[in-house]
Amino acid sequence: MIVILQPEITRDSAEFRGIMAYLEKLPNIQIRIHEELGSQQVLTELYLIGKTQQVDAADVATLPGVERVVRISAEYRILGRHKDEQRSTSFEYNGVHFGQDSLNVFAGLCAVDTPEHVEQMMQALQAHGQVCTRMGAYKPRTNPYAFQGHGKNCLPYVFELAGKYGIQVIAMEVTHESHIEEIQQALHATGHPTGVMLQIGTRNTQNFELLKQAGRQREFPVLLKRGFGITLEESLNAAEYLASEGNHKVVFGLRGMKTNMGDPHRNFVDFSHVPVVKRLTRMPVCIDPSHSVGVRTYAPDGLQDIFHVTAQGVIAGANMILVDFHPDPPTALVDGPQALLLSELPHFLEDVAIARDAYLKRVAAAQRCASRD
Ligand code: PEP
Ligand code: MN
């Protein structure tokens, strides 16, 4: 059960003390306080955990200072969609809106290699009106002898170049909690020229200690990728770990499933789950066509498979696209074979816009038809 307080009710108010006094008397109930700092006000939510079936929601709703009470099912308590609730399906970060209603493209380098390539990438993004990118500094690799990423050494120039080219959010994978601190320190040292969305990759979807650390900090939003060999339910529960520790700014990423049923693609594309995740949870949904498809193959119609699956995800309502580009794929240190060329960026963005427009028309048609019933 979630008790949502009126916006002006803070911890030091008489109403707050009164509500807590009432709730603390309830048997077998634990209370977790969550405060969301908005631009104007602090929104306080109280999560009641335990035997909430015995709690009279109508009684709690009449306490002074309570805005409303939401009874939730056991699944995805915080990030889930529950009956009769109007909690938000979006958040803002560093001037960028992330929601189930919007679409952001994060085109960029799978792995940072040289400052020149970072600069060429960001220059191209700015030239095409983009304010987000992906930049891998910490790479989880299958082979221990493969390039592991430049780590914290590349952060200063990546952040400074992002500031120079107006990049507001960089998706950056972390594989250990110390990486979060290194990112914080580098952002501080460079004067916060940009923002970072922490990415937790498919190999770490159920790294619960990493999830807890990423959930305990509130500075950065988190993109959690679906585990490539576990159920959707297990991955959504992993996302809930982030929220249960306090960070509600979570985007859920689909990146394909590991099975040879997807051959000849690198993974089996799972973008039909875009509407499913949006129905079950309030998270914006990201698609990663690069790691799903993994190759630069063309269909007879002249479109690459990567373009096709991107369009399939977008036409189904995806809210974020994480896609690999590289100025010179043959020299890329990670995932060169799936990287798109900078010269392909305008076509890619145009194709995304066509699919997004089609999605919005589909939604409008659904609403028109529903209102006729
Ligand atoms: C990545 O996005 O660079 C990556 C490693 O993705 P995934 O965790 O989906 O394999
Ligand atoms: Mn990769």
Coordinates of C-alpha atoms and ligand atoms in Angstrom, one line a residue:
M1 CA 0.0 0.0 0.0
I2 CA 1.3 3.5 -0.8
V3 CA 0.1 6.5 1.1
I4 CA 0.7 9.6 -1.0
L5 CA 0.9 12.8 1.1
Q6 CA -0.2 16.2 0.0
P7 CA 2.6 18.2 -1.7
E8 CA 3.1 20.7 1.2
I9 CA 3.4 18.0 3.9
T10 CA 7.0 17.7 5.0
R11 CA 8.6 15.6 7.7
D12 CA 8.6 18.4 10.2
S13 CA 4.8 19.1 9.9
A14 CA 2.2 18.2 12.5
E15 CA 0.3 16.3 9.9
F16 CA 3.3 14.1 9.1
R17 CA 3.8 13.3 12.8
G18 CA 0.0 12.5 13.1
I19 CA 0.1 10.2 10.0
M20 CA 3.2 8.4 11.3
A21 CA 1.7 8.0 14.8
Y22 CA -1.3 6.3 13.2
L23 CA 0.6 4.1 10.9
E24 CA 3.2 3.0 13.5
K25 CA 0.4 1.6 15.6
L26 CA -0.6 -0.8 12.8
P27 CA 0.5 -4.4 13.6
N28 CA 3.0 -6.2 11.3
I29 CA 3.5 -3.2 9.1
Q30 CA 6.8 -1.6 8.1
I31 CA 7.0 1.9 6.8
R32 CA 9.5 3.2 4.2
I33 CA 9.5 6.9 3.6
H34 CA 10.3 8.1 0.1
E35 CA 10.8 11.7 -0.8
E36 CA 10.9 12.8 -4.4
L37 CA 12.5 16.2 -4.9
G38 CA 10.6 18.1 -7.6
S39 CA 11.6 21.5 -9.0
Q40 CA 9.0 23.2 -6.8
Q41 CA 8.2 20.9 -4.0
V42 CA 9.0 17.7 -2.1
L43 CA 6.5 14.8 -2.7
T44 CA 6.4 12.3 0.1
E45 CA 5.2 8.8 -0.3
L46 CA 4.9 6.2 2.5
Y47 CA 5.3 2.6 1.5
L48 CA 3.6 0.2 3.8
I49 CA 5.1 -3.3 3.7
G50 CA 3.7 -6.4 5.4
K51 CA 0.1 -7.4 6.3
T52 CA -1.6 -4.5 4.5
Q53 CA -4.7 -6.5 3.8
Q54 CA -5.8 -5.7 7.3
V55 CA -5.3 -1.9 6.9
D56 CA -8.4 0.1 6.2
A57 CA -7.4 2.3 3.2
A58 CA -10.4 4.5 3.5
D59 CA -9.5 5.3 7.1
V60 CA -5.9 6.2 6.1
A61 CA -7.2 8.4 3.3
T62 CA -9.1 10.6 5.8
L63 CA -6.0 11.4 7.9
P64 CA -5.1 15.1 7.6
G65 CA -2.2 15.5 5.1
V66 CA -3.0 12.4 3.1
E67 CA -3.7 13.0 -0.6
R68 CA -4.6 9.4 -1.6
V69 CA -4.0 5.8 -0.8
V70 CA -3.1 3.2 -3.5
R71 CA -3.5 -0.4 -2.8
I72 CA -0.9 -2.3 -4.8
S73 CA -0.5 -5.9 -5.9
A74 CA 2.6 -7.7 -4.7
E75 CA 4.3 -7.3 -8.1
Y76 CA 6.6 -4.3 -8.8
R77 CA 5.2 -2.3 -5.9
I78 CA 6.9 1.0 -6.8
L79 CA 7.5 0.8 -10.5
G80 CA 4.4 -1.2 -11.4
R81 CA 1.1 0.2 -12.6
H82 CA -1.6 -0.5 -10.1
K83 CA -5.4 -0.2 -10.2
D84 CA -6.9 3.3 -10.0
E85 CA -3.6 5.1 -9.6
Q86 CA -2.3 8.2 -11.3
R87 CA 1.3 8.1 -10.4
S88 CA 3.7 9.6 -13.0
T89 CA 5.1 7.6 -15.9
S90 CA 7.9 10.1 -16.6
F91 CA 10.8 12.0 -15.0
E92 CA 13.1 14.9 -16.0
Y93 CA 16.9 14.7 -15.9
N94 CA 19.3 17.4 -16.8
G95 CA 16.7 19.2 -18.9
V96 CA 15.6 16.0 -20.8
H97 CA 12.1 14.4 -20.4
F98 CA 12.0 10.7 -20.1
G99 CA 8.5 9.1 -20.2
Q100 CA 6.2 6.5 -21.6
D101 CA 5.0 9.4 -23.8
S102 CA 8.3 10.5 -25.3
L103 CA 11.2 9.3 -27.5
N104 CA 14.9 10.0 -27.0
V105 CA 17.7 8.7 -29.3
F106 CA 21.0 7.7 -27.6
A107 CA 23.3 7.2 -30.6
G108 CA 27.0 6.8 -29.8
L109 CA 30.1 4.7 -29.2
C110 CA 29.7 1.3 -27.7
A111 CA 33.2 1.8 -26.3
V112 CA 35.2 5.0 -26.1
D113 CA 38.5 4.6 -27.9
T114 CA 40.0 7.9 -28.8
P115 CA 39.2 11.6 -28.0
E116 CA 39.0 12.2 -31.8
H117 CA 36.3 9.6 -32.3
V118 CA 34.3 10.9 -29.3
E119 CA 34.5 14.4 -30.8
Q120 CA 33.5 13.3 -34.3
M121 CA 30.5 11.5 -32.8
M122 CA 29.3 14.4 -30.7
Q123 CA 29.8 16.9 -33.5
A124 CA 27.6 14.8 -35.7
L125 CA 25.0 14.5 -33.0
Q126 CA 24.9 18.2 -32.4
A127 CA 24.6 18.8 -36.2
H128 CA 21.5 16.7 -36.2
G129 CA 19.8 18.2 -33.1
Q130 CA 20.6 15.4 -30.7
V131 CA 21.3 16.0 -27.0
C132 CA 21.8 12.4 -25.8
T133 CA 24.5 9.8 -26.5
R134 CA 26.0 6.5 -25.4
M135 CA 29.6 6.3 -24.4
G136 CA 31.1 3.1 -22.9
A137 CA 34.0 3.5 -20.5
Y138 CA 33.6 0.3 -18.5
K139 CA 33.0 -2.7 -20.8
P140 CA 32.0 -6.1 -19.5
R141 CA 33.7 -8.5 -21.9
T142 CA 33.3 -12.2 -22.4
N143 CA 37.1 -12.7 -23.0
P144 CA 39.3 -11.5 -20.1
Y145 CA 42.0 -10.5 -22.6
A146 CA 39.7 -8.3 -24.7
F147 CA 39.7 -4.5 -24.3
Q148 CA 37.9 -3.7 -21.1
G149 CA 37.3 0.0 -21.8
H150 CA 39.4 3.1 -20.8
G151 CA 37.6 3.4 -17.5
K152 CA 37.9 6.5 -15.5
N153 CA 40.8 7.8 -17.6
C154 CA 38.6 8.8 -20.5
L155 CA 35.8 10.4 -18.4
P156 CA 37.3 14.0 -18.3
Y157 CA 37.5 14.3 -22.1
V158 CA 34.2 12.6 -22.7
F159 CA 32.4 14.9 -20.3
E160 CA 34.2 18.1 -21.5
L161 CA 33.5 17.2 -25.2
A162 CA 29.8 16.5 -24.2
G163 CA 29.6 20.0 -22.7
K164 CA 31.2 21.5 -25.9
Y165 CA 28.6 19.9 -28.1
G166 CA 25.6 20.4 -26.0
I167 CA 25.1 16.8 -25.0
Q168 CA 22.9 16.7 -21.9
V169 CA 22.7 13.0 -21.1
I170 CA 25.3 10.2 -21.7
A171 CA 24.2 6.5 -21.2
M172 CA 27.3 4.9 -19.6
E173 CA 27.5 1.3 -18.3
V174 CA 28.8 0.6 -14.8
T175 CA 29.8 -2.8 -13.7
H176 CA 30.9 -2.0 -10.2
E177 CA 29.7 0.5 -7.6
S178 CA 33.1 2.2 -7.6
H179 CA 32.4 3.3 -11.2
I180 CA 29.5 5.4 -9.9
E181 CA 31.9 7.3 -7.6
E182 CA 34.4 7.7 -10.4
I183 CA 31.7 9.2 -12.6
Q184 CA 30.6 11.5 -9.8
Q185 CA 34.2 12.7 -9.2
A186 CA 34.9 13.2 -12.9
L187 CA 31.7 15.2 -13.4
H188 CA 32.6 17.3 -10.3
A189 CA 36.1 17.9 -11.5
T190 CA 35.0 19.0 -15.0
G191 CA 32.3 21.3 -13.6
H192 CA 29.2 19.2 -14.5
P193 CA 29.2 19.9 -18.3
T194 CA 26.8 17.1 -18.9
G195 CA 24.6 14.4 -17.2
V196 CA 24.9 10.6 -17.0
M197 CA 22.4 7.9 -17.1
L198 CA 23.9 4.8 -15.5
Q199 CA 23.5 1.7 -17.6
I200 CA 23.3 -1.7 -16.0
G201 CA 24.0 -4.3 -18.7
T202 CA 22.4 -7.6 -19.4
R203 CA 25.2 -9.5 -17.6
N204 CA 24.5 -7.6 -14.4
T205 CA 20.6 -7.5 -14.5
Q206 CA 20.5 -9.6 -11.4
N207 CA 23.7 -8.3 -9.7
F208 CA 21.6 -7.3 -6.7
E209 CA 24.4 -5.5 -4.8
L210 CA 25.1 -3.3 -7.8
L211 CA 21.4 -2.7 -8.2
K212 CA 21.2 -1.6 -4.6
Q213 CA 24.1 0.8 -4.9
A214 CA 22.7 2.3 -8.1
G215 CA 19.3 2.5 -6.4
R216 CA 20.7 4.2 -3.3
Q217 CA 22.1 7.2 -5.2
R218 CA 19.5 9.7 -6.5
E219 CA 21.8 11.8 -8.7
F220 CA 21.7 9.6 -11.8
P221 CA 18.8 7.9 -13.5
V222 CA 19.4 4.2 -14.4
L223 CA 18.9 2.3 -17.6
L224 CA 18.5 -1.4 -16.6
K225 CA 18.8 -3.8 -19.5
R226 CA 16.8 -7.0 -19.5
G227 CA 18.7 -10.1 -18.6
F228 CA 19.4 -12.1 -21.8
G229 CA 18.5 -15.5 -20.3
I230 CA 15.9 -14.8 -17.6
T231 CA 12.2 -14.2 -17.7
L232 CA 10.7 -10.7 -18.2
E233 CA 9.2 -11.0 -14.7
E234 CA 12.7 -11.6 -13.2
S235 CA 14.1 -8.6 -15.1
L236 CA 11.2 -6.3 -14.0
N237 CA 11.8 -7.4 -10.4
A238 CA 15.5 -6.4 -10.8
A239 CA 14.3 -3.0 -11.8
E240 CA 12.2 -2.9 -8.7
Y241 CA 15.4 -3.3 -6.7
L242 CA 16.5 0.1 -7.9
A243 CA 13.3 1.7 -6.9
S244 CA 13.0 -0.1 -3.6
E245 CA 16.3 1.5 -2.6
G246 CA 15.0 5.0 -3.5
N247 CA 15.8 5.7 -7.1
H248 CA 12.6 5.8 -9.2
K249 CA 14.2 7.3 -12.3
V250 CA 14.5 3.9 -14.1
V251 CA 14.3 3.1 -17.8
F252 CA 13.9 -0.5 -18.8
G253 CA 15.9 -1.7 -21.8
L254 CA 15.1 -4.5 -24.2
R255 CA 18.2 -5.8 -26.0
G256 CA 17.2 -9.2 -27.3
M257 CA 17.4 -12.7 -25.8
K258 CA 20.3 -15.2 -26.0
T259 CA 19.1 -18.2 -28.0
N260 CA 20.1 -19.5 -31.4
M261 CA 16.4 -19.2 -32.4
G262 CA 17.3 -15.6 -33.3
D263 CA 20.0 -16.7 -35.8
P264 CA 21.3 -15.1 -38.0
H265 CA 20.9 -12.1 -35.6
R266 CA 23.2 -11.9 -32.5
N267 CA 20.1 -12.1 -30.2
F268 CA 16.4 -12.9 -30.6
V269 CA 14.7 -9.5 -31.0
D270 CA 12.2 -9.0 -28.2
F271 CA 10.7 -5.6 -29.0
S272 CA 7.1 -7.0 -29.0
H273 CA 7.6 -6.7 -25.2
V274 CA 7.6 -2.8 -25.5
P275 CA 3.8 -2.5 -24.9
V276 CA 4.0 -5.3 -22.3
V277 CA 6.5 -3.5 -20.1
K278 CA 4.5 -0.3 -20.5
R279 CA 1.3 -2.0 -19.4
L280 CA 2.9 -3.7 -16.4
T281 CA 5.1 -0.8 -15.2
R282 CA 5.4 3.0 -15.3
M283 CA 8.9 2.8 -16.7
P284 CA 9.9 4.3 -20.1
V285 CA 11.1 1.5 -22.3
C286 CA 14.3 1.6 -24.3
I287 CA 15.2 -0.6 -27.2
D288 CA 18.7 -1.5 -28.3
P289 CA 18.7 -2.6 -31.9
S290 CA 22.5 -2.8 -32.2
H291 CA 23.0 -5.5 -29.5
S292 CA 19.8 -7.3 -30.7
V293 CA 20.8 -7.6 -34.3
G294 CA 24.6 -7.4 -34.1
V295 CA 25.3 -7.2 -37.8
R296 CA 25.1 -4.7 -40.6
T297 CA 23.0 -6.8 -43.0
Y298 CA 20.5 -5.4 -45.5
A299 CA 17.1 -6.6 -46.5
P300 CA 16.2 -6.6 -50.2
D301 CA 14.2 -3.4 -49.7
G302 CA 17.5 -1.5 -49.0
L303 CA 17.0 -1.1 -45.3
Q304 CA 19.4 -2.6 -42.8
D305 CA 18.0 -5.1 -40.3
I306 CA 19.0 -2.7 -37.5
F307 CA 16.8 0.0 -39.1
H308 CA 13.9 -2.5 -39.4
V309 CA 14.0 -3.6 -35.8
T310 CA 14.4 -0.1 -34.6
A311 CA 11.2 0.9 -36.5
Q312 CA 9.4 -2.2 -35.1
G313 CA 10.2 -1.1 -31.6
V314 CA 9.3 2.6 -32.2
I315 CA 6.0 1.8 -33.9
A316 CA 5.2 -0.3 -30.8
G317 CA 5.8 2.8 -28.6
A318 CA 9.4 2.6 -27.5
N319 CA 10.6 5.6 -25.5
M320 CA 14.4 5.4 -25.9
I321 CA 16.7 4.0 -28.6
L322 CA 20.3 3.0 -27.6
V323 CA 22.2 2.5 -30.8
D324 CA 25.9 2.0 -31.7
F325 CA 27.5 4.4 -34.2
H326 CA 31.2 4.8 -34.9
P327 CA 33.2 7.2 -37.1
D328 CA 35.4 4.3 -38.3
P329 CA 33.9 0.9 -37.4
P330 CA 36.8 -1.3 -38.7
T331 CA 39.0 0.3 -36.0
A332 CA 36.4 0.1 -33.2
L333 CA 37.7 -1.8 -30.2
V334 CA 34.3 -3.2 -29.3
D335 CA 31.3 -4.2 -31.5
G336 CA 32.5 -2.6 -34.8
P337 CA 30.5 -5.1 -36.9
Q338 CA 27.2 -3.7 -35.6
A339 CA 28.1 0.0 -35.6
L340 CA 26.3 2.4 -38.0
L341 CA 28.3 5.0 -39.8
L342 CA 28.1 8.8 -39.0
S343 CA 27.0 9.3 -42.6
E344 CA 24.0 7.0 -41.8
L345 CA 22.8 9.2 -38.8
P346 CA 20.5 11.5 -40.8
H347 CA 18.8 8.5 -42.5
F348 CA 18.5 6.7 -39.2
L349 CA 16.9 9.7 -37.5
E350 CA 14.5 10.2 -40.5
D351 CA 13.5 6.5 -40.3
V352 CA 12.9 6.8 -36.6
A353 CA 10.7 9.9 -37.1
I354 CA 8.6 8.1 -39.7
A355 CA 8.0 5.2 -37.3
R356 CA 7.3 7.5 -34.4
D357 CA 4.8 9.4 -36.5
A358 CA 3.1 6.1 -37.5
Y359 CA 3.0 5.2 -33.8
L360 CA 1.3 8.5 -32.8
K361 CA -1.2 8.0 -35.6
R362 CA -2.0 4.5 -34.4
V363 CA -2.6 5.8 -30.9
A364 CA -4.9 8.6 -32.2
A365 CA -6.8 6.0 -34.3
A366 CA -7.2 3.8 -31.2
Q367 CA -8.6 6.7 -29.2
R368 CA -10.9 7.7 -32.0
C369 CA -12.3 4.2 -32.3
A370 CA -12.6 3.7 -28.5
S371 CA -14.6 7.0 -28.2
R372 CA -17.0 5.8 -30.8
D373 CA -17.9 2.7 -28.8
Ligands
PEP1 C1 26.2 -2.3 -24.3 O1 25.1 -1.7 -24.4 O2 27.3 -1.9 -24.6 C2 26.1 -3.7 -23.8 C3 27.2 -4.3 -23.4 O3 24.9 -4.2 -23.8 P1 24.2 -5.5 -23.2 O4 24.4 -5.3 -21.7 O5 22.8 -5.4 -23.6 O6 25.0 -6.6 -23.8
MN2 MN 28.5 -3.5 -27.3

